[in-house]
Tab-separated table of C-alpha atoms and ligand atoms in Angstrom:
chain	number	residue	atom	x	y	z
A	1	UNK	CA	0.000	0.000	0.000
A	2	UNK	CA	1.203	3.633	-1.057
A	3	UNK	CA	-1.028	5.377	0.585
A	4	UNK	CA	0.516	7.493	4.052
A	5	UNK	CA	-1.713	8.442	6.720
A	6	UNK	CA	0.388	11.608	7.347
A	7	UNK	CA	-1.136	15.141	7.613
A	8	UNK	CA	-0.114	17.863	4.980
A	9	UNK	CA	2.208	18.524	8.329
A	10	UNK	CA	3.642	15.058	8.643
A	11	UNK	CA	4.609	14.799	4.762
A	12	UNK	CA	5.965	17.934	4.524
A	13	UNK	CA	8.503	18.220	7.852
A	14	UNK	CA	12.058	16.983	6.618
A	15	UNK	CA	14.239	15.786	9.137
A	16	UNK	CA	15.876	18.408	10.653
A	17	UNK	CA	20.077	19.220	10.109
A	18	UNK	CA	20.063	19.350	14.012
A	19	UNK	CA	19.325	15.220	13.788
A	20	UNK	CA	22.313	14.374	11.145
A	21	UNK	CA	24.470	16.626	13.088
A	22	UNK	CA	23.856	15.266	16.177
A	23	UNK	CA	24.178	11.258	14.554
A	24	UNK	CA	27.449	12.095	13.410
A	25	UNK	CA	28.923	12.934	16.418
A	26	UNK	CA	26.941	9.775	18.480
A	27	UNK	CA	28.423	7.299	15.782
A	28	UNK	CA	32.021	8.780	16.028
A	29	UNK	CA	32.971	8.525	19.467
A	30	UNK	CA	36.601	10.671	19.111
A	31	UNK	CA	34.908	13.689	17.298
A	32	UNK	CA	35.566	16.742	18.073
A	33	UNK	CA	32.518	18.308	17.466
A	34	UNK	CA	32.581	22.581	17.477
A	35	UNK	CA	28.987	22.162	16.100
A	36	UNK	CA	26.945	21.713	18.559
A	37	UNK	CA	24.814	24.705	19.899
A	38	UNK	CA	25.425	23.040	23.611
A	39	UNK	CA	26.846	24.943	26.409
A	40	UNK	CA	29.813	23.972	28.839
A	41	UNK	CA	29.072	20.990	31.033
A	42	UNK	CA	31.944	22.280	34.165
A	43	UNK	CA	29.711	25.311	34.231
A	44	UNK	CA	26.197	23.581	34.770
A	45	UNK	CA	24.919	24.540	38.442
A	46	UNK	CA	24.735	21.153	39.637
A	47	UNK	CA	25.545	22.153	43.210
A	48	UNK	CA	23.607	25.315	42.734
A	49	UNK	CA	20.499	22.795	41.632
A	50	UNK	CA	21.094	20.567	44.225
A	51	UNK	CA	20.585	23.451	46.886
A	52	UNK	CA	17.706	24.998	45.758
A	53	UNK	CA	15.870	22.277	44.987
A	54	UNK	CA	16.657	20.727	48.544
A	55	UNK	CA	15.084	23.741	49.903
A	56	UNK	CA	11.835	23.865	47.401
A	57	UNK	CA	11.351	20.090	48.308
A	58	UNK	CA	12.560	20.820	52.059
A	59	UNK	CA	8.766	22.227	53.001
A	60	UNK	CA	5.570	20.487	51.492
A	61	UNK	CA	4.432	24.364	51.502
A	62	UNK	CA	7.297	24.876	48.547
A	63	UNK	CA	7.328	21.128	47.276
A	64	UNK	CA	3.962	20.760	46.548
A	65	UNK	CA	3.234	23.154	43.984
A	66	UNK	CA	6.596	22.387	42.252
A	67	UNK	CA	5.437	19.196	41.818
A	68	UNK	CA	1.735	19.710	40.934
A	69	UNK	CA	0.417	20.937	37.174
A	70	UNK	CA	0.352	24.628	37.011
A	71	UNK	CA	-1.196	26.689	34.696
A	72	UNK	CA	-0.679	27.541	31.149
A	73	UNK	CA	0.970	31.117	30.995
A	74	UNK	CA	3.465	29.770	34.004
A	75	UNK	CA	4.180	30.040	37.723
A	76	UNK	CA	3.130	33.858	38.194
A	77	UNK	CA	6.210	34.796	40.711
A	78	UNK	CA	8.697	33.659	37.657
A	79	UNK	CA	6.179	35.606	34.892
A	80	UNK	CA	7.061	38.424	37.961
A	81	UNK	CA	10.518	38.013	38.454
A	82	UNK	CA	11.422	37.678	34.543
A	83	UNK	CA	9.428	40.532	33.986
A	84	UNK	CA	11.187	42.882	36.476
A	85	UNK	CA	14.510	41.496	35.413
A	86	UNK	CA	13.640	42.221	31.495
A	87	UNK	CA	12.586	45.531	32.682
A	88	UNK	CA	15.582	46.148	34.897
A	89	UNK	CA	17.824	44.866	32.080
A	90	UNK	CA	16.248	47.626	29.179
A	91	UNK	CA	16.398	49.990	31.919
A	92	UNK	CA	20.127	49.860	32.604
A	93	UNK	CA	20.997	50.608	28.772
A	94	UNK	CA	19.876	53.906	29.361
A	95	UNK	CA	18.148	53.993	25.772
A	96	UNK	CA	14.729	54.280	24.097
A	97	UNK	CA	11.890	54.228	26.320
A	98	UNK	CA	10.610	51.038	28.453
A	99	UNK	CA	7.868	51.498	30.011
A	100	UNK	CA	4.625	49.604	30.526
A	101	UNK	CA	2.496	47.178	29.386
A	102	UNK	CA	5.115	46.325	27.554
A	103	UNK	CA	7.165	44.870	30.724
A	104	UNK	CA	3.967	43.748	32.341
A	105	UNK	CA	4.158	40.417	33.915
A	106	UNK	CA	0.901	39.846	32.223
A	107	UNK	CA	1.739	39.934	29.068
A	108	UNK	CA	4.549	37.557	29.342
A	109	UNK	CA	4.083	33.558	28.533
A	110	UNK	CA	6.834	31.008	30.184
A	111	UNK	CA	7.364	28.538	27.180
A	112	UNK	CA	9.584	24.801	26.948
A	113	UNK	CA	12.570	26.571	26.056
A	114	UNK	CA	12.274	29.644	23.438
A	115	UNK	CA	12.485	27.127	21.194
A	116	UNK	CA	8.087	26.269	22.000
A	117	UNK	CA	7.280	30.154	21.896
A	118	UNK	CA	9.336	29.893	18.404
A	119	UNK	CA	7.028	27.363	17.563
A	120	UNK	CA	3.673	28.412	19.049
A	121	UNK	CA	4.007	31.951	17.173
A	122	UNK	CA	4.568	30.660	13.754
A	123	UNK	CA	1.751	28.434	14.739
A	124	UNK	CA	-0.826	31.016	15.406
A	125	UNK	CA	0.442	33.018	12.233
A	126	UNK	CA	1.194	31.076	9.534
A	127	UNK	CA	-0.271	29.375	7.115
A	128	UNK	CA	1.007	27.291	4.721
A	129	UNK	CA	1.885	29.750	1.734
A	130	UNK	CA	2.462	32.865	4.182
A	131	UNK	CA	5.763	34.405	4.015
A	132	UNK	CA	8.071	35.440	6.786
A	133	UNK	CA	11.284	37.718	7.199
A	134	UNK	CA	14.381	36.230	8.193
A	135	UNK	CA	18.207	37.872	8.692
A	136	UNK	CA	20.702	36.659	6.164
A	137	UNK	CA	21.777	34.120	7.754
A	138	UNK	CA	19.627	33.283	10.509
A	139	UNK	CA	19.297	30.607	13.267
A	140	UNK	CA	18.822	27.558	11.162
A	141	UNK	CA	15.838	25.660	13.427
A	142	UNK	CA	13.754	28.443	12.887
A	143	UNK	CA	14.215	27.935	9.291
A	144	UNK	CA	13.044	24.250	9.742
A	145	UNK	CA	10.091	25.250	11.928
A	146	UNK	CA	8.836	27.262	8.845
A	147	UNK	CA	9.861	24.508	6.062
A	148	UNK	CA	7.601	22.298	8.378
A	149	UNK	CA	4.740	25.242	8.157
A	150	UNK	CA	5.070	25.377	4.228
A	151	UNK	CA	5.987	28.857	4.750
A	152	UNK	CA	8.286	30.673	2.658
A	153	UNK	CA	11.260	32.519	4.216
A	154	UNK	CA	12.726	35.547	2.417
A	155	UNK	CA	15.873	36.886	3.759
A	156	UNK	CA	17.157	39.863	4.576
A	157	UNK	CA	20.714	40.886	4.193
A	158	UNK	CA	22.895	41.516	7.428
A	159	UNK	CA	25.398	44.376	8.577
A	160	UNK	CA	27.268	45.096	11.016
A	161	UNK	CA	24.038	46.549	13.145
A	162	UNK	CA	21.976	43.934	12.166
A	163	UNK	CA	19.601	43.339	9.517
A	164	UNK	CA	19.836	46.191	6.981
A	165	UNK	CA	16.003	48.226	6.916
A	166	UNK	CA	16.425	49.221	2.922
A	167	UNK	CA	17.045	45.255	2.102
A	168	UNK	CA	14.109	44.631	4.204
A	169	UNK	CA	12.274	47.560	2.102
A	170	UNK	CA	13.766	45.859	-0.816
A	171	UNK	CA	11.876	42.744	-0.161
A	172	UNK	CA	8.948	43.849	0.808
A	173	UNK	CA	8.510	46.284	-1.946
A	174	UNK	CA	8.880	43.351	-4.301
A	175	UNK	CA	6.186	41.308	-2.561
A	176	UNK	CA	4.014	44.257	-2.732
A	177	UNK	CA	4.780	43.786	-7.030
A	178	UNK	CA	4.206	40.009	-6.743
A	179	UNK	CA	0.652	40.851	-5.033
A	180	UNK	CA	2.064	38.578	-1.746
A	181	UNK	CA	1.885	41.419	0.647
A	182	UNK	CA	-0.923	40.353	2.457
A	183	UNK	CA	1.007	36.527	2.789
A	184	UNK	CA	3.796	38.519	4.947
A	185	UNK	CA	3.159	37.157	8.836
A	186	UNK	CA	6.616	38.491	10.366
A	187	UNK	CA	10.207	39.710	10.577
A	188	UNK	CA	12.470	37.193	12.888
A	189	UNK	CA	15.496	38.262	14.417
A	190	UNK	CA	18.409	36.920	16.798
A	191	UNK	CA	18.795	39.968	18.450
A	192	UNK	CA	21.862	39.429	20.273
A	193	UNK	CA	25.239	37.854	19.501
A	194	UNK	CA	23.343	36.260	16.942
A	195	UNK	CA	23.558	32.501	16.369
A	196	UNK	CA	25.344	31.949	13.957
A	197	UNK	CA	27.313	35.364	12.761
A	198	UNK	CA	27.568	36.744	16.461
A	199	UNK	CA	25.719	40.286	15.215
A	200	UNK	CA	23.949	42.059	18.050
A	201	UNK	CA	21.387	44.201	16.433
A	202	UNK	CA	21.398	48.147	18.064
A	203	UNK	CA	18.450	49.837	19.491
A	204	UNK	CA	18.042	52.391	16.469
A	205	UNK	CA	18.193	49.490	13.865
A	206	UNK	CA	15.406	47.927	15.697
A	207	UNK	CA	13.259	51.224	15.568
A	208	UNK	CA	14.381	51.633	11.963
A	209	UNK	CA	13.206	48.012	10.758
A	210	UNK	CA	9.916	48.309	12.847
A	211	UNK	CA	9.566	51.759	10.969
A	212	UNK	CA	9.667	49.787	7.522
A	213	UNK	CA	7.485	46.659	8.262
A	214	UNK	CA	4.820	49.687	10.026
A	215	UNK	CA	5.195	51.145	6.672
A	216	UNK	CA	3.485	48.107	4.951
A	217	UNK	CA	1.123	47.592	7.340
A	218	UNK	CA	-1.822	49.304	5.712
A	219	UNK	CA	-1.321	47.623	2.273
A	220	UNK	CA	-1.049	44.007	3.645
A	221	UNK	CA	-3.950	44.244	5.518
A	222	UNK	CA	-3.164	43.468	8.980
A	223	UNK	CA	-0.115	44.032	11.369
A	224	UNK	CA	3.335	42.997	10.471
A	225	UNK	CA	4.901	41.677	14.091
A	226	UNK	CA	8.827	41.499	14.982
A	227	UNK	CA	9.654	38.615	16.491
A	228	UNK	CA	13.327	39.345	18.766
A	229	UNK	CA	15.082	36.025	19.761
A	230	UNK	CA	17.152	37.545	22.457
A	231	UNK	CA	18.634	33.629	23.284
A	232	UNK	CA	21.888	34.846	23.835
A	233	UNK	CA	21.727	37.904	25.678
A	234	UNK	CA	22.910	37.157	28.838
A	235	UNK	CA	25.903	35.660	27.276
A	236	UNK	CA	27.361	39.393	26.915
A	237	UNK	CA	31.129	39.377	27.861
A	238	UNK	CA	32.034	42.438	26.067
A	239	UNK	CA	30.853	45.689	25.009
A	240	UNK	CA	27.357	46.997	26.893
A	241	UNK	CA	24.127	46.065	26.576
A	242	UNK	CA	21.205	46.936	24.216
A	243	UNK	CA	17.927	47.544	24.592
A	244	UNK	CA	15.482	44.924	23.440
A	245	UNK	CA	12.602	46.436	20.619
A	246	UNK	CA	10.095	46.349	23.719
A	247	UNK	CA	11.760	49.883	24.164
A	248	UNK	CA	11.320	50.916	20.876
A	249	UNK	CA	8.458	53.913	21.170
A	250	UNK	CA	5.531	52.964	19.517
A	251	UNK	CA	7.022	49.670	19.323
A	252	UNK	CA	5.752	47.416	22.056
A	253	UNK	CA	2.005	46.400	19.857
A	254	UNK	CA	3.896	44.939	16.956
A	255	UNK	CA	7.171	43.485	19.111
A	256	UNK	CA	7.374	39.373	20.279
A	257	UNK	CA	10.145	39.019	22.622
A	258	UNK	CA	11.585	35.663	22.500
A	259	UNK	CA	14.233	34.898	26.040
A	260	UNK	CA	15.419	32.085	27.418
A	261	UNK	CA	16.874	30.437	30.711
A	262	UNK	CA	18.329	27.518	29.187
A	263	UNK	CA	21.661	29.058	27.693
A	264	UNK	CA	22.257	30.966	31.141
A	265	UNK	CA	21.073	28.483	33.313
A	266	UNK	CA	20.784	25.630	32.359
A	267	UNK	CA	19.607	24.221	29.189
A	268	UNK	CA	18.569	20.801	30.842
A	269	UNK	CA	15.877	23.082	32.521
A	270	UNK	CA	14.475	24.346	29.106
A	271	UNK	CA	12.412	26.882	30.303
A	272	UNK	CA	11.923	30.109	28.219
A	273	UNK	CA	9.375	33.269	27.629
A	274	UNK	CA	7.713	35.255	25.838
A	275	UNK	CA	6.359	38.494	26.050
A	276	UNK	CA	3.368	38.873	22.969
A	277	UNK	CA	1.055	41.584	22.195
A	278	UNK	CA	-2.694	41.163	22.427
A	279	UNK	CA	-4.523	39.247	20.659
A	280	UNK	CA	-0.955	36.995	20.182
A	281	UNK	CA	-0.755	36.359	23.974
A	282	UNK	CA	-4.558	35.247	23.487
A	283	UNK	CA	-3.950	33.146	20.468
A	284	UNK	CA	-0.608	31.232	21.565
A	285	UNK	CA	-2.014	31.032	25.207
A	286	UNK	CA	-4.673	28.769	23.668
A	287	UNK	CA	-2.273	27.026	21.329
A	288	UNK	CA	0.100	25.739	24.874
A	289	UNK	CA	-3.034	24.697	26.177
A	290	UNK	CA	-3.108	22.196	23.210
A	291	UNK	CA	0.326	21.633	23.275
A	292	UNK	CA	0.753	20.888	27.118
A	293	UNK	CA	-1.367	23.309	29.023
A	294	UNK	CA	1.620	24.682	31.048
A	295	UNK	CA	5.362	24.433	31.146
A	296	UNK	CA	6.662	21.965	33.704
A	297	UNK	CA	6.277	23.412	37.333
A	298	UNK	CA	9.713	22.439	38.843
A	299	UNK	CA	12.050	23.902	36.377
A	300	UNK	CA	9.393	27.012	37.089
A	301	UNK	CA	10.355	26.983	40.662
A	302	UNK	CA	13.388	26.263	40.756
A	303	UNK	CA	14.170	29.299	38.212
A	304	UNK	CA	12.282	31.545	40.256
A	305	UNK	CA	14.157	30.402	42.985
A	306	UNK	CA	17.351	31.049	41.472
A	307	UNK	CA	16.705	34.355	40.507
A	308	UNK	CA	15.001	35.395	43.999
A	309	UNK	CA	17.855	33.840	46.186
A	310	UNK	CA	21.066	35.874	43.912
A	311	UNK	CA	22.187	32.419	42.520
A	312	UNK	CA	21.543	33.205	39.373
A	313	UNK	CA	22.852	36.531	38.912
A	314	UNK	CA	25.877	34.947	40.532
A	315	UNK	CA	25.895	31.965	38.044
A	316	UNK	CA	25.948	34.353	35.003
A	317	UNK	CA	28.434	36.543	35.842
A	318	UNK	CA	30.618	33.080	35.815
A	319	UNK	CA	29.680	32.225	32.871
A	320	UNK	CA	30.405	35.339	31.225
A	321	UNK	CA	33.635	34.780	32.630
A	322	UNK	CA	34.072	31.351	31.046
A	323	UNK	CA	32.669	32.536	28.340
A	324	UNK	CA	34.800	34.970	27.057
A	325	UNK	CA	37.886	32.789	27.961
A	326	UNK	CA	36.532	30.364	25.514
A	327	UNK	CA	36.243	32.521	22.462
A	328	UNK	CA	39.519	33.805	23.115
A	329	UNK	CA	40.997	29.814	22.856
A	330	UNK	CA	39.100	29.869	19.860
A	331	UNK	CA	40.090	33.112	18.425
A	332	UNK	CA	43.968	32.397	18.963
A	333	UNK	CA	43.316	28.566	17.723
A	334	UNK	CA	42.282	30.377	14.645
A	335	UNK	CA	44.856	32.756	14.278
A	336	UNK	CA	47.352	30.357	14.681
A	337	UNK	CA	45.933	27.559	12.651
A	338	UNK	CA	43.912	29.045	10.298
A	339	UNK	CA	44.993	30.288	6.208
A	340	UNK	CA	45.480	34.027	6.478
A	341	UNK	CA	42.271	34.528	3.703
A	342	UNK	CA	40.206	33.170	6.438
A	343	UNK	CA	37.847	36.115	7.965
A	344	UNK	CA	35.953	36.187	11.339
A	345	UNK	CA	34.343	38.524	13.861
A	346	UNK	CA	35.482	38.130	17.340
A	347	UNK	CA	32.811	37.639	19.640
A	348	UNK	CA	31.322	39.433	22.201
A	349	UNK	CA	29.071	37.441	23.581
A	350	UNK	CA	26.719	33.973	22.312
A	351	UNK	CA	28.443	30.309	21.595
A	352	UNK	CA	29.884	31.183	18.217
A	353	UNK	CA	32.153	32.145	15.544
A	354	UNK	CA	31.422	33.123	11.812
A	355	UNK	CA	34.271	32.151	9.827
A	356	UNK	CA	34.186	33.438	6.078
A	357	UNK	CA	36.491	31.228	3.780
A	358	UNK	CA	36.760	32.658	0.317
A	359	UNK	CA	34.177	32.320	-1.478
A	360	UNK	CA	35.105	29.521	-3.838
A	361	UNK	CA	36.042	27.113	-1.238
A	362	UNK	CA	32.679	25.322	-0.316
A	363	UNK	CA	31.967	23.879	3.076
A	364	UNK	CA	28.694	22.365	2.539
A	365	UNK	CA	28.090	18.593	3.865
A	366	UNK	CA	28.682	17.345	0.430
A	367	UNK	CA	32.028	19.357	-0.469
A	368	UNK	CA	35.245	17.970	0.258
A	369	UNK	CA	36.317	20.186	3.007
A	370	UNK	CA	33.245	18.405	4.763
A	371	UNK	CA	33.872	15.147	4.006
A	372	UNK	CA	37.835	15.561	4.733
A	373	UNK	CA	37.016	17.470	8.518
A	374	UNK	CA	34.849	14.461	9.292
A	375	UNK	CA	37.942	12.013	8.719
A	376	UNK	CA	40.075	14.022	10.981
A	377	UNK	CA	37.247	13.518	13.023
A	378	UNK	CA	36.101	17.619	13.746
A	379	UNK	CA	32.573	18.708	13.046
A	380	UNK	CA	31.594	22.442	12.429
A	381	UNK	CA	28.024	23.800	10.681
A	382	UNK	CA	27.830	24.316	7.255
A	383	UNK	CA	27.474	28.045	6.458
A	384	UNK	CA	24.579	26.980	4.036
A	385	UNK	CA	22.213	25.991	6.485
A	386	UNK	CA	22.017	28.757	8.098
A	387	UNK	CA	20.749	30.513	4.684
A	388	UNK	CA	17.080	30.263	3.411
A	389	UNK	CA	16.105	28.549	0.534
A	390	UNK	CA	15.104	31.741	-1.372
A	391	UNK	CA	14.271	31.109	-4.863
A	392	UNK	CA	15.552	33.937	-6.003
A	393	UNK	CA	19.396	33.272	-5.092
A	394	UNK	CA	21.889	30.675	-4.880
A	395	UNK	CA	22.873	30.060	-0.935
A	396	UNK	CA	26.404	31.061	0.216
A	397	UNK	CA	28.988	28.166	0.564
A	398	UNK	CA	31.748	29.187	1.829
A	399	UNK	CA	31.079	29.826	5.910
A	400	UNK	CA	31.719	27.105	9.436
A	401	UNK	CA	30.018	28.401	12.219
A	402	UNK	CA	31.691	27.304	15.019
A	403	UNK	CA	30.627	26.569	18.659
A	404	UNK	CA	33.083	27.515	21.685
A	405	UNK	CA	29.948	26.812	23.694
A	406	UNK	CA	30.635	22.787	24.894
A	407	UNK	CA	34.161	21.547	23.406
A	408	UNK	CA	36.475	21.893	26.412
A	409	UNK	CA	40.113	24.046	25.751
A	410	UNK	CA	42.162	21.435	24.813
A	411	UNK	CA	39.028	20.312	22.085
A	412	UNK	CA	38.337	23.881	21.205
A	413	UNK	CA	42.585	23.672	20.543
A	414	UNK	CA	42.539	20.467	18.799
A	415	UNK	CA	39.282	20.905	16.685
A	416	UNK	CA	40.394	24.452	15.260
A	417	UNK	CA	43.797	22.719	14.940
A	418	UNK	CA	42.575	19.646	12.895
A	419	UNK	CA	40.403	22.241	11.093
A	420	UNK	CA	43.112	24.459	9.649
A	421	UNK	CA	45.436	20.949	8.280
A	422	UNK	CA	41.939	20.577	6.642
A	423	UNK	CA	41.693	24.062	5.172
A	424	UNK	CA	45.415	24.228	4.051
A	425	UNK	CA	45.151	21.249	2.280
A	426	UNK	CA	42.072	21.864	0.484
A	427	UNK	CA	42.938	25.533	-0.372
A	428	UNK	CA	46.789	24.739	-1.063
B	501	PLP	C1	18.822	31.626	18.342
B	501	PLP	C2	18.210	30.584	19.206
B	501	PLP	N1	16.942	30.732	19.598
B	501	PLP	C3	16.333	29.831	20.362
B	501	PLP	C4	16.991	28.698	20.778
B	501	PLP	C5	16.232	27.698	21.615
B	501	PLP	O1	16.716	27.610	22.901
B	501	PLP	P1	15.828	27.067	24.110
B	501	PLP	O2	14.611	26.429	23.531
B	501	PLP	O3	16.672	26.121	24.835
B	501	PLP	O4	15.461	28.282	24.898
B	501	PLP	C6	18.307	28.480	20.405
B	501	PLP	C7	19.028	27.261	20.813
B	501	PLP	O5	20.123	26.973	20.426
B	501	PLP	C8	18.938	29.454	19.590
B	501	PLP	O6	20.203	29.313	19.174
């Protein structure tokens, strides 16, 4: 029998690069993998855990509610507490203007990781055939959440500030032409140290870009949102902080703000938020209660408990710390190993560097540089996955983003190492 039972869904969803990735390294026990979005195990607050959650399960008072269902929008002293803290954090960079709702504790949604609320908004968006905005390169699940949608990502070219507002005018001008204005759902950005180039997009970029996607408002019919993945913004270990688009003025009714304590915490925990506009809080509130009518309580609690007690303000400064020693192993690995044409930005915060080869060497899992790292058993992402399939161009091939985030020193050493014999013997 031919025949599949599958949904439009089920057919459609291709197995994600995440699951190859990940089998390569399982079936090759001495890889070195610098691919993996993981963070560093000898950071992980195991003893930090331990503690808190001795003293949530100490008292039945504590234990019981950490261990009971809650309710779907999440534990209301961490919506509180993550609120404040997002507040506090906007606050501190002394620019645009943050004020409420759009840092009230009611409009914010504690997700499975960022990764759900990722999910959950293209959900209540998108239909198959809709179109959504994505930086040039951009984080390359999201791409695979939309693939799975049958929604077509168009990209937007990147600078050194971000995404660049005349591209995005570019391409939405042309969809206006093609009559597929009214198809456009969303703009989605990595806000800071973006996975994979390591861009952090500033505050006036932000305002500009919301400026053009307001500006196309009227003809598409309905409101075009900007969804900010801020996943990595607590991994800042240089330069100061931005403001998130929540302080853009005017901003906050067309703004989704995407955070996450798995990357600072812990990302065993996977617990992340969101906070959405009315009538998106509405519509994705209703989708989670489908999905799993509430994030799991005790990674709730124990969060909030983290942040109440200092612990976790504590834990991140450490890992900024780490942090920022690990790039700079990377960054002198590269130096030293790597061909002189060989480009990269060095990182100020996130799990990654953007390394630019020239642009006729490819690095894609079929080219040879691939296929000759994975016999000197080192790992990196392909550049081109992190593009969109847009019709209309032919993806770069000739990027590695690669991951300080979990490979140890002597690994980050040995990977970048193994990398650059690679490199000089394919280039010559
Ligand atoms: C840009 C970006 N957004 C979101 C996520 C999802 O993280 P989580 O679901 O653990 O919060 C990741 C994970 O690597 C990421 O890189």
């Amino acid at each position: 029998m031919k025949a599949t039972a599958l949904s439009a869904l089920g057919r459609r969803t291709t197995p994600p690069p995440i699951s190859w990735l990940m089998a390569l390294v399982l079936a090759r026990p001495k890889l070195v993998s610098l691919a993996a979005g993981f963070t560093d195990d000898a950071t992980l607050p195991v003893t930090e855990t331990r503690r808190l959650l001795g003293r949530l399960l100490a008292r039945r008072t504590t234990g019981q509610p950490a261990l009971q269902y809650g309710s779907t929008p999440g534990f209301p002293a961490l919506r509180r507490l993550t609120a404040a803290r997002l507040c506090a954090q906007d606050a501190a960079t002394g620019e645009g203007r943050v004020s409420e709702p759009a840092y009230d504790p009611e409009a914010l949604v504690i997700t499975h990781g960022s990764q759900q609320l990722l999910y959950l908004v293209c959900e209540v968006l998108c239909d198959p055939g809709d179109v959504v905005l994505v930086e040039d390169p951009t984080y390359f699940v999201f791409l695979g959440i939309l693939q799975s949608h049958g929604v077509e990502a168009r990209d937007v070219a990147l600078t050194p500030d971000g995404a660049d507002p005349d591209r995005l005018d570019a391409v939405l001008s042309r969809l206006r032409r093609e009559g597929r204005l009214p198809r456009v759902k969303l703009f989605y950005l990595v806000g800071y140290h973006q996975n994979p180039t390591g861009t952090t997009t500033t505050l006036a970029r932000k305002a500009a870009l919301l400026d053009v996607l307001r500006h196309y408002e009227r003809p598409a019919g309905h409101p075009i949102y900007l969804l900010e993945d801020a996943a990595y913004r607590e991994l800042r270990f240089a330069g100061p902080d931005t403001a998130s688009a929540l302080a853009v003025p005017g901003g906050a009714g067309r703004v989704i703000y995407a955070g996450t304590y798995s990357k600072p915490f812990a990302t065993g925990v996977r617990v992340g938020f969101g906070v959405l506009p009315e009538p998106l809080r509405r519509a994705v509130l209703c989708a989670k209660g489908n999905h799993d009518f509430g994030t799991s309580s005790l990674g709730q609690h124990l969060l909030a408990a983290a942040l109440e007690s200092g612990v976790y303000d504590r834990h991140v400064a450490r890992l900024r710390t780490r942090y920022a020693a690990k790039a700079g192993w990377m960054t002198a690995a590269l130096r030293r190993h790597f061909p002189a044409h060989v480009s990269w930005t060095e990182p100020r915060g996130g799990l990654y560097v953007w390394a630019r080869l020239p642009r006729g060497v490819r690095t894609g899992p079929r080219s040879a540089l691939f296929r000759r790292a994975l016999a000197a058993d080192v790992l990196y992402v392909p550049g081109r996955l992190c593009y969109a399939p847009d019709p209309t161009r032919r993806a770069p091939d000739h990027e590695m983003r690669l991951s300080f985030g979990h490979a140890s020193e002597r690994a980050i050493r040995t990977g970048v190492a193994r990398l650059g014999q690679v490199l000089a013997e394919v280039c010559g």
